[in-house]
Every structure is written in C-alpha cells, then in structure tokens.
Tab-separated table of C-alpha atoms in Angstrom:
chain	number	residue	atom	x	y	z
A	1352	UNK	CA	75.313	151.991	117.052
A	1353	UNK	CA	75.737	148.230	117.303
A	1354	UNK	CA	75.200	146.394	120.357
A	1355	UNK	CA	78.634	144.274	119.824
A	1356	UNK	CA	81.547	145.164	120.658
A	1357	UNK	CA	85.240	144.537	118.451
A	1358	UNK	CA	85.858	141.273	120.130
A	1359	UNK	CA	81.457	139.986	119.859
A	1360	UNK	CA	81.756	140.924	116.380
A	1361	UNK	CA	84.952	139.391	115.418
A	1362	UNK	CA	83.601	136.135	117.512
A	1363	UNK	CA	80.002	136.297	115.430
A	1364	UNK	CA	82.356	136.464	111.711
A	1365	UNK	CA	84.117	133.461	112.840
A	1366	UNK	CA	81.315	131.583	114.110
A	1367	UNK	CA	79.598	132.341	110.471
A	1368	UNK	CA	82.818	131.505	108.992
A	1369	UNK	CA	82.839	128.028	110.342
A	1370	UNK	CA	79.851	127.014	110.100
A	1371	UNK	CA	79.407	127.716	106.532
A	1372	UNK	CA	82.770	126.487	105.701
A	1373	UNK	CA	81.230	122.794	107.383
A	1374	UNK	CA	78.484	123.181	105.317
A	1375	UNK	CA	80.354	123.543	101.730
A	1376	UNK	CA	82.737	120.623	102.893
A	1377	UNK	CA	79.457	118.590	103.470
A	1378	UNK	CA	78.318	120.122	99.908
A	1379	UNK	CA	81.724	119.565	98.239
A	1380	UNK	CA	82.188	115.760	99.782
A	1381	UNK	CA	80.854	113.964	96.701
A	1382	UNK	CA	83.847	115.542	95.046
A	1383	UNK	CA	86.572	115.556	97.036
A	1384	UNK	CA	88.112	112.768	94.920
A	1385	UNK	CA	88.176	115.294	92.638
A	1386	UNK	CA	90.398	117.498	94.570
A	1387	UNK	CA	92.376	115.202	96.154
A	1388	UNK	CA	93.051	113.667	92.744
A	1389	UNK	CA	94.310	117.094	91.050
A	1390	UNK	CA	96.621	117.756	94.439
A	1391	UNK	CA	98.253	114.567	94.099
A	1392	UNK	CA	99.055	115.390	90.026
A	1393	UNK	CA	99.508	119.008	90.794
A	1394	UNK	CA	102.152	117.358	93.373
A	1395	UNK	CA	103.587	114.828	90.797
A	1396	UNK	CA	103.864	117.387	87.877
A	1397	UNK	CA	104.823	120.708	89.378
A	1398	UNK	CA	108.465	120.216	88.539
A	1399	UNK	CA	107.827	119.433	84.909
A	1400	UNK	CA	105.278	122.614	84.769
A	1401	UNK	CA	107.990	125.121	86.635
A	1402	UNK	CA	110.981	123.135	84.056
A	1403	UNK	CA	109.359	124.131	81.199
A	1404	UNK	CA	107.809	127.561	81.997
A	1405	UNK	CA	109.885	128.989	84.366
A	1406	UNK	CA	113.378	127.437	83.018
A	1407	UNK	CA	112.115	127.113	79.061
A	1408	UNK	CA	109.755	129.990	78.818
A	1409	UNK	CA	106.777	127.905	77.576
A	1410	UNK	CA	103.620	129.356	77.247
A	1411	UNK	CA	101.423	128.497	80.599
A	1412	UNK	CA	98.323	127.106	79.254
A	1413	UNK	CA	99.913	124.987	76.863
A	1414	UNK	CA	102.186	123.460	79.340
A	1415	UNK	CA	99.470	122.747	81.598
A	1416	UNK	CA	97.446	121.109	78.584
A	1417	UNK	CA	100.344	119.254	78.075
A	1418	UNK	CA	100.634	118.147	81.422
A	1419	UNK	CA	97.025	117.316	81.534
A	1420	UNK	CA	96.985	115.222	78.548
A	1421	UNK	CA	100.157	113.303	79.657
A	1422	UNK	CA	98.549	112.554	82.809
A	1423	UNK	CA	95.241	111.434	81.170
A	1424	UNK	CA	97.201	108.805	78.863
A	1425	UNK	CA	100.015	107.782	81.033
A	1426	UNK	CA	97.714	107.485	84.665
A	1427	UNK	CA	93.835	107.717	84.235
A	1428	UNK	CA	92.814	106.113	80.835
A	1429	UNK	CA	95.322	102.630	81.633
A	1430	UNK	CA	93.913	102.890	85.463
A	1431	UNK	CA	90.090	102.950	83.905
A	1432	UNK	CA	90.624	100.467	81.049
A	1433	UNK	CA	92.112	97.836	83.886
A	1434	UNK	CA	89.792	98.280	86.105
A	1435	UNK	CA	87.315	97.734	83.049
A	1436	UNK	CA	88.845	94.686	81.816
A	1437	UNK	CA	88.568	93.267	85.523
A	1438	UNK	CA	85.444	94.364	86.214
A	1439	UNK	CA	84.403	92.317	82.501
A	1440	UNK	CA	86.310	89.392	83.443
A	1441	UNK	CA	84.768	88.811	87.121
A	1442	UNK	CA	81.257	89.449	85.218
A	1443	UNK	CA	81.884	87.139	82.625
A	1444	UNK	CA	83.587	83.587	85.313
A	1445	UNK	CA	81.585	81.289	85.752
A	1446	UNK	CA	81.631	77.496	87.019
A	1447	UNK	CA	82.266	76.590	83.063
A	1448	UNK	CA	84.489	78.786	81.883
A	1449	UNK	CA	88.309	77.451	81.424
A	1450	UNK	CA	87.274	74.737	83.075
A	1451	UNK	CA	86.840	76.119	86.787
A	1452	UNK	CA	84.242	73.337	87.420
A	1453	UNK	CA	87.040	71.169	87.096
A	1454	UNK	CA	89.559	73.207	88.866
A	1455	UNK	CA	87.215	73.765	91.873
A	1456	UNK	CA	86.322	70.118	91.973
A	1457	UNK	CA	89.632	68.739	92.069
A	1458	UNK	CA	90.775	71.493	94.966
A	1459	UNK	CA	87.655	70.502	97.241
A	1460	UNK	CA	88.007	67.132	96.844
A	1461	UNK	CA	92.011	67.595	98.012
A	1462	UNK	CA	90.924	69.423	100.906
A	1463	UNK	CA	88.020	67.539	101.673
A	1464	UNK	CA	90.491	63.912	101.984
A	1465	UNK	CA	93.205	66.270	103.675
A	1466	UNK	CA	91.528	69.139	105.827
A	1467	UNK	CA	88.055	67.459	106.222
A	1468	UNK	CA	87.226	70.746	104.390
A	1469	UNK	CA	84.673	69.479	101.209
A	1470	UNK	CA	83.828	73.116	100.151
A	1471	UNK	CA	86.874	75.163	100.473
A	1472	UNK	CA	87.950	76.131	96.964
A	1473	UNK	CA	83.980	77.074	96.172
A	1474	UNK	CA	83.322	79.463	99.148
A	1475	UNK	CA	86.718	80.411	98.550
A	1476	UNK	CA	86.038	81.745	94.715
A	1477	UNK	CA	82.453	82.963	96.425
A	1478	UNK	CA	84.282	85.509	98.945
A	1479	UNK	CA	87.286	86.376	96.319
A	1480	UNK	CA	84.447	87.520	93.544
A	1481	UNK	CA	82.015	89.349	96.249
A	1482	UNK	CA	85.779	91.581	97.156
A	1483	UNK	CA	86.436	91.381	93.468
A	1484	UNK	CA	83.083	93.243	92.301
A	1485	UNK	CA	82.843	95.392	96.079
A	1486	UNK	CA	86.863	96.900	94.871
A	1487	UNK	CA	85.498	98.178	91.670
A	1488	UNK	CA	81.897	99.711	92.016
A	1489	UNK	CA	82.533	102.732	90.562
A	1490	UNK	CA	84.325	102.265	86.990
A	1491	UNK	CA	81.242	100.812	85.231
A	1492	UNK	CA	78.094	101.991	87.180
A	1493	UNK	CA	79.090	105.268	87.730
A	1494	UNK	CA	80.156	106.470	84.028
A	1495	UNK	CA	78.144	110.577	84.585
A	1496	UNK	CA	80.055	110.308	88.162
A	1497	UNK	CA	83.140	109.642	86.891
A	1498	UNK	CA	83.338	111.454	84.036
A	1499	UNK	CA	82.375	114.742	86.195
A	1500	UNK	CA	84.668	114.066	88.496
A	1501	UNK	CA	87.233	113.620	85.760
A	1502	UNK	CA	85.973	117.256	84.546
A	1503	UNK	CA	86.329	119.231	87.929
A	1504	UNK	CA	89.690	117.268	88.661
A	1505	UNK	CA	91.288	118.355	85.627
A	1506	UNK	CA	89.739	121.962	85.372
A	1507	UNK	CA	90.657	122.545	89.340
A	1508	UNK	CA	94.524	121.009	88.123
A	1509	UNK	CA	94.734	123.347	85.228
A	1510	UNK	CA	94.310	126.984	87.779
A	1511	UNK	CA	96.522	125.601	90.044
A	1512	UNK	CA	99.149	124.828	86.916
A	1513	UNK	CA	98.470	128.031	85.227
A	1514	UNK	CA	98.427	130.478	88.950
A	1515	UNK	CA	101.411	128.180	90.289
A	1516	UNK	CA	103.061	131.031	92.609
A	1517	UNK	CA	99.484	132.777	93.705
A	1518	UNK	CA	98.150	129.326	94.776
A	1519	UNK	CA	101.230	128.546	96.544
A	1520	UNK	CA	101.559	132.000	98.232
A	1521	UNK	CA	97.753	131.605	99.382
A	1522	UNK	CA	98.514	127.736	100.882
A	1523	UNK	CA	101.133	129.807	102.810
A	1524	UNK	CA	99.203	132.752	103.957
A	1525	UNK	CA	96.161	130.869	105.342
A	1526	UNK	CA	98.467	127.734	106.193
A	1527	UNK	CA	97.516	127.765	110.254
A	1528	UNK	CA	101.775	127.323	111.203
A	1529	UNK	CA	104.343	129.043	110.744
A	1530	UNK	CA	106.212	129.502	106.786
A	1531	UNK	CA	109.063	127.043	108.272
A	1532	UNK	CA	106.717	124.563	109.082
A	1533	UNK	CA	104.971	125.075	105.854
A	1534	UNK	CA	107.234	124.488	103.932
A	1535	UNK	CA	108.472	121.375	105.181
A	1536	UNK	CA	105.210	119.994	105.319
A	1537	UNK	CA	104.744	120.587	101.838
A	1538	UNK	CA	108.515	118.445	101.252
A	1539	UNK	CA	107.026	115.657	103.333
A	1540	UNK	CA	103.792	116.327	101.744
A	1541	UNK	CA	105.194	115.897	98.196
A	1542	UNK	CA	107.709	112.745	99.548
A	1543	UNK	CA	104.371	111.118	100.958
A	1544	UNK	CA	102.488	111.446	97.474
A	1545	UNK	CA	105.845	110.138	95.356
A	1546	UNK	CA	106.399	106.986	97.624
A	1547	UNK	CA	102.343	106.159	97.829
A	1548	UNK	CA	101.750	106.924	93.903
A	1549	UNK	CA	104.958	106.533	91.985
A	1550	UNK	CA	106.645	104.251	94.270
A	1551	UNK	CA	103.940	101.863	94.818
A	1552	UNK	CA	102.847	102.108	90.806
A	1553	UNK	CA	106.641	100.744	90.024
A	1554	UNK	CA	106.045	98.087	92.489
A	1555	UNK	CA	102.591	97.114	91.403
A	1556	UNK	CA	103.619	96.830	87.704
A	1557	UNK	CA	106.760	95.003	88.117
A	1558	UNK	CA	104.955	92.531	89.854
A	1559	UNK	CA	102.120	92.197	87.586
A	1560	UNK	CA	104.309	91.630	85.013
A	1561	UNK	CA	106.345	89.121	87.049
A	1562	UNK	CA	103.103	87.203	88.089
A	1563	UNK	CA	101.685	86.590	84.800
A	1564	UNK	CA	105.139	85.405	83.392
A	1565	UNK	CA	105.130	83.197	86.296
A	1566	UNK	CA	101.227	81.905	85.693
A	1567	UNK	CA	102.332	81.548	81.377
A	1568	UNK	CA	104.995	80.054	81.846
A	1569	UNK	CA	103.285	77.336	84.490
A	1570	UNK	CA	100.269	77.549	81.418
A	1571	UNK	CA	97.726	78.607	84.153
A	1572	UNK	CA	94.357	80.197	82.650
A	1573	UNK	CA	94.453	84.064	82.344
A	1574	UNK	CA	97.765	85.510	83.188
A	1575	UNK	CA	97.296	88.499	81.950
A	1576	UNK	CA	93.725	89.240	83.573
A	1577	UNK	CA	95.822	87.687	87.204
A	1578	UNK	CA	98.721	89.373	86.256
A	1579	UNK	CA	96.803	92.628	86.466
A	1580	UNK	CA	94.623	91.303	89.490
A	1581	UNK	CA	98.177	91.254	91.105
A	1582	UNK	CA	99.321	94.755	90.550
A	1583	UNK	CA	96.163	95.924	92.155
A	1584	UNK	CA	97.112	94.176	95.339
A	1585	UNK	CA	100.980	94.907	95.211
A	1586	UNK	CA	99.574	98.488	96.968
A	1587	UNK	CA	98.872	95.987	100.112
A	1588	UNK	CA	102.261	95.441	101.539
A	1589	UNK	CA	101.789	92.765	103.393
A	1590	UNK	CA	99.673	90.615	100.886
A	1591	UNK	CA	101.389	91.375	97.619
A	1592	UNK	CA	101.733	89.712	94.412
A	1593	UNK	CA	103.245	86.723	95.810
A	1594	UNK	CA	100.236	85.345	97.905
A	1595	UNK	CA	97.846	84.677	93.981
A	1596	UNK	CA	101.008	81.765	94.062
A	1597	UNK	CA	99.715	79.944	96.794
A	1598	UNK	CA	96.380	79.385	95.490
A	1599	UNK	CA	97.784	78.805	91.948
A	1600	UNK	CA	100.158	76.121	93.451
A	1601	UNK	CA	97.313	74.286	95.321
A	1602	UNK	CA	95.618	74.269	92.189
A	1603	UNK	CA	98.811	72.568	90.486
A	1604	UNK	CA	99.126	70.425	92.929
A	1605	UNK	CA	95.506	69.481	92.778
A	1606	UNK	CA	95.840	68.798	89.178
A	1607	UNK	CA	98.717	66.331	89.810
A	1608	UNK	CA	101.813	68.440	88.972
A	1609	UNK	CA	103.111	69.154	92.427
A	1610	UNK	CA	106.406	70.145	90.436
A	1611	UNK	CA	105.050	72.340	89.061
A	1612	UNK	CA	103.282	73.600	91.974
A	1613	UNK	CA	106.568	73.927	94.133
A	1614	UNK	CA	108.485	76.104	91.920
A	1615	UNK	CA	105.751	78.076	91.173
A	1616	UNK	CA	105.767	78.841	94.752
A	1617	UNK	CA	109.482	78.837	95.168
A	1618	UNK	CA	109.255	81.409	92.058
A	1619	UNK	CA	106.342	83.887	93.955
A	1620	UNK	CA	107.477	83.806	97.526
A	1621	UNK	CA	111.101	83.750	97.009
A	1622	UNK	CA	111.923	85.704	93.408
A	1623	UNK	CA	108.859	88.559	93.350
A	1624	UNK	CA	108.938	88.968	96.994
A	1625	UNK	CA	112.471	89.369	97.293
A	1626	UNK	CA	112.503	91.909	94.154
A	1627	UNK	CA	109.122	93.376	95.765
A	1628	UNK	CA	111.736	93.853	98.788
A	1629	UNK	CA	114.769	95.473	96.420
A	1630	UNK	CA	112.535	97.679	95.113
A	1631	UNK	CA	110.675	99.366	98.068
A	1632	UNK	CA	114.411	99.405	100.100
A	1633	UNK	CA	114.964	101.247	96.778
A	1634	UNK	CA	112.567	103.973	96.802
A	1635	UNK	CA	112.158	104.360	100.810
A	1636	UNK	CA	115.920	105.504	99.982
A	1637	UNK	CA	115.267	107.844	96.827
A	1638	UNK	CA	111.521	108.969	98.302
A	1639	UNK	CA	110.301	108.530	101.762
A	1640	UNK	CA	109.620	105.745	104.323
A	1641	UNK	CA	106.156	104.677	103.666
A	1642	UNK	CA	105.008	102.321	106.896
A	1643	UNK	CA	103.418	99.200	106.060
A	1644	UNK	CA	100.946	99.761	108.638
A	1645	UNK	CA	100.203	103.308	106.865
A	1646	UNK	CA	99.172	101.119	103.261
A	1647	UNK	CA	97.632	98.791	105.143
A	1648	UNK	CA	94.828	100.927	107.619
A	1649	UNK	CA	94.809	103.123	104.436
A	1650	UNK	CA	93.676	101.016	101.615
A	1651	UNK	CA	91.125	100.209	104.509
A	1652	UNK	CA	89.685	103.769	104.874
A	1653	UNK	CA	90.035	104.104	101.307
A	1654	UNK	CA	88.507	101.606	99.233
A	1655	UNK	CA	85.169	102.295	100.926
A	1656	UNK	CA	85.073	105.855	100.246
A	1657	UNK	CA	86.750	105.813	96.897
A	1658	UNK	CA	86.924	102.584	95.667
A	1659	UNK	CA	89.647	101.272	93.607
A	1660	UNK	CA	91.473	104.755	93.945
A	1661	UNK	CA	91.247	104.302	97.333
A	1662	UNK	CA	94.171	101.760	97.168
A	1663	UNK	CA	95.906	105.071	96.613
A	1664	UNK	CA	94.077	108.031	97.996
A	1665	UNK	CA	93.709	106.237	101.593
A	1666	UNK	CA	97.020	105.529	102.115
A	1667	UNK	CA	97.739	109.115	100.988
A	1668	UNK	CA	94.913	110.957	103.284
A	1669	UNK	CA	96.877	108.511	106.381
A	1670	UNK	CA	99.896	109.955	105.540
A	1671	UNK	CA	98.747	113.917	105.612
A	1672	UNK	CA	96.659	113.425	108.480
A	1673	UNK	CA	100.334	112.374	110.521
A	1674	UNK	CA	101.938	115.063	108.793
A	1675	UNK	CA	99.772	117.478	110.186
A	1676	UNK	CA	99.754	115.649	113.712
A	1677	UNK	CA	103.286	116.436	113.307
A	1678	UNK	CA	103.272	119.901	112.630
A	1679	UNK	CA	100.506	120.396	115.038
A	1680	UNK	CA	103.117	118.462	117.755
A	1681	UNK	CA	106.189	120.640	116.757
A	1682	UNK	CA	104.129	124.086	117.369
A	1683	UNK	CA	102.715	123.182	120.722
A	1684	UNK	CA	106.423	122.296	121.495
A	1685	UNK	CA	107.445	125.923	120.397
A	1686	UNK	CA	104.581	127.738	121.848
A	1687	UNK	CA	105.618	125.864	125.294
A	1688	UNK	CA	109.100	127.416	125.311
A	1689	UNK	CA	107.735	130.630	124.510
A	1690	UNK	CA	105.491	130.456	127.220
A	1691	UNK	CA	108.239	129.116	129.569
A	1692	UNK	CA	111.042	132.115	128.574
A	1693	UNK	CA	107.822	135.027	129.085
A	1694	UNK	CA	106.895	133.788	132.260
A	1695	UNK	CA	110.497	132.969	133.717
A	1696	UNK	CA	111.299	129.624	135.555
C-alpha cells in the first residue's frame, strides 16, 4: 500500500509535472523563435487554410504546402535577402567609398565652426555601424542556426495547418480560463499579430519606398540600400523613416545646397510622416490599437534575443504577455463575485 494519500500523490504528479515542463522550456529556448515564428503564420494564414479546405474542399497537405511556400517567398526569403544585402553593405563602407571621407569631413568641419563639435559626423557613423552590425548578427553567421530553425518552424506550421480543429480544441482544453475568455484572447491574440506584422510591414515598405525616392531624387548615395535601412526602422514608431532626413539634410547642407537640404526635410518630416500617420490611423481602425510604447519597449526586449526578427517578435511577445494580464485580471474579477454571492454580504 502506498504511503501517500489521493491529495500527496496528486501534489507529487504536479510537482514532477512542473519541474520537467521548466526543464524542456530551458531545453526548447534556443528554438522558441521557431515556434513563435510558425504561431504568428499559423495566425496570419489560418483563414486562407480553413477558405480553401473547409469552404473549397482542397486536399489538406497540399494547402498547407501551399501556404508554406507562399509564406517562404512572400515573408522569409525577401526578409533574409535584405537583411543580407545590409549586412554586405555595412561590411563593405568604408571612409573611401562614395566619397564618405568627403562627406564626413565637410559635416565635422560644419559642426566643429557651429557646435564646437570637430568629430561629430565620425563618432556619429562609428555608433550607427556598431547598431548596424549588433541588429543583424544572426543572418550571416548563423546560416546551420537559421536554416534549422527555418526547418522546425515550418514542420511545427505544417501539423498545426494539417490538425487545424484538434490543435485548436487542445489550446482550449488546457487553456487555464474559461472557453469565453479563450476565445477572445485568441481574437485579440490574432488582432495583436495582424497590427504588429501586417500592419507595421505596410508601413515599413511604404516608407522605404518613399525614402529612397526622396534620397534619388535629392541624388544622395545609396537609396535603395537607405531606403531599405528605413523600412527596418519604420517598426520604431517614434523614430521612423523620417528621422534618416535629418542627417541626409545636414549632409546637403554641408555640401552647400541648403535647398536642397530644406525640402528634403520638409519632404521626410512633413510628407512620410504625415502618410506614416494616415496609414497607422488606418489600420488601428481595420486591426487593433497597437501602443507606441508597446513597439517601442518591444523592439527593446526583442532585438537582443532575436535579432532583426525581434523588431517583430518583441513587440508581439509585449502584446500577449498584456493579453494574458488581462485575462488573468478579468478572472480574478469573476472569481471575486463568486466568492462574494457564496458567502453572502
């Protein structure tokens, strides 16, 4: 006969439970981009996937191949061949190239007759390549890494495609709140990952695009490698596109076309900020209500742990994490009424 009783025993399973589920989260945490990469497609694409099976009768497996190709050439391969090109570029600058020398030059001797400031535009370029290279660690020195993670993303994206109402039914029976409350924290759940990933990517390509017109048409050096420098940081709200103007104009005006340099301005701060504004007032509408604070404090957390994805994933992960406060909030309100009607006033 065992020396526990119903309640010790039940107490021991739990106790095992937990701490072995800690230690496969510790043992799983080099690939939780990984899964957190195939939840946020699984999000985006689940309407597609239930379209065509459910509504079309397609054949399962090929519409989650389907889905997983699309995904692969519309989002991952452009996202990797960017980050590529800008990892090459930053390599490759150098105090000769397009003439920086001369660039820098001109800037710190402006500053240095106006600000007292003889080295600005050097340390300046110093700290913007040390971010620069520290933002994209991943894409070239990792290449087994990524390409494994790639692997498990995908293969974990196409079970959860392929057993869409069994995966579903599971998140709901071992969900730790009530179906209700479930449910709508999967809708704010799949709001959050629409505004952070399709919301911001409109955003961050329309003013890419808008930046390197702006930096041909003022012939500045590059404006497709800074047009694509500024889509990265269109996920920072605050900074934006609009800010790579400033330095641009200083370096205009530096050169001796302050013209030039004040509608280039005018043209960043007042035309892509303003349609920077249009189009998030836009999709907060359509989507969900994304704080600025949220992008900000999560491309923070983010970038460290996941690097360039991190200017998505972090802002995501800040966004669950007051979800679930949420949730957690709403069922201590619940379980406070109940306790208040069984025990009477």
């Amino acid at each position: 006969m065992s020396i526990f009783n119903y309640k010790q025993r039940n107490n021991i399973v739990l106790g095992t439970i937990v701490i072995l589920g800690c230690f496969l989260l510790y043992a799983l945490s080099g690939l939780f981009s990984s899964i957190l990469g195939a939840i946020v497609l699984f999000t985006l694409f689940r309407p597609v996937y239930l379209l065509l099976v459910e509504k079309k009768h397609w054949n399962k497996s090929l519409v989650a191949v389907l889905i997983m190709l699309t995904s692969l050439v519309v989002i991952v391969i452009p996202l990797m061949s960017l980050s590529i090109m800008v990892v090459s570029k930053i390599g490759s600058i150098n105090l000769k190239s397009f003439d920086l020398q001369g660039w820098i030059s001109k800037i710190d001797d402006y500053a240095g007759h106006n600000f007292n400031q003889a080295h600005f535009a050097e340390n300046t370029m110093q700290k913007l390549g040390t971010f620069a290279t520290d933002l994209f660690p991943s894409i070239l020195g990792g290449a087994a890494n990524t390409l494994i993670t790639l692997l498990l993303m995908y293969f974990l994206l196409y079970f959860m495609l392929v057993q869409i109402r069994a995966f579903e039914a599971a998140l709901l029976k071992y969900a730790p709140f009530r179906e209700q409350h479930a449910l709508k924290f999967a809708e704010a759940l799949r709001n959050a990952t629409y505004s952070n990933v399709l919301g911001q990517g409109i955003i961050a390509v329309v003013q890419g695009f808008l930046l390197a017109n702006g930096f041909w048409i003022f012939n500045l050096p590059d404006p497709i490698f800074w047009g694509v420098i500024g889509a990265f940081i269109s996920f920072l709200p605050v900074v934006g596109a609009p800010t790579l103007t400033i330095p641009a104009s200083v370096i205009l005006f530096a050169g001796g076309h302050p013209v030039k340099g004040v509608l280039l301005l005018a043209y960043g701060l007042l035309f892509i900020g303003n349609v920077d504004n249009f189009l998030r007032a836009i999709i907060n509408k359509r989507l969900a209500n994304t704080h600025p604070l949220i992008s900000i404090i999560g491309v923070f957390i983010g970038v460290p742990l996941f690097g360039i994805l991190g200017l998505v994933f972090g802002p995501l992960l800040l966004s669950y994490f007051l979800l679930l406060l949420e949730i957690y909030e709403t069922n201590r309100m619940a379980a406070d009424r109940l306790e208040r009607i069984r025990t009477g006033p």
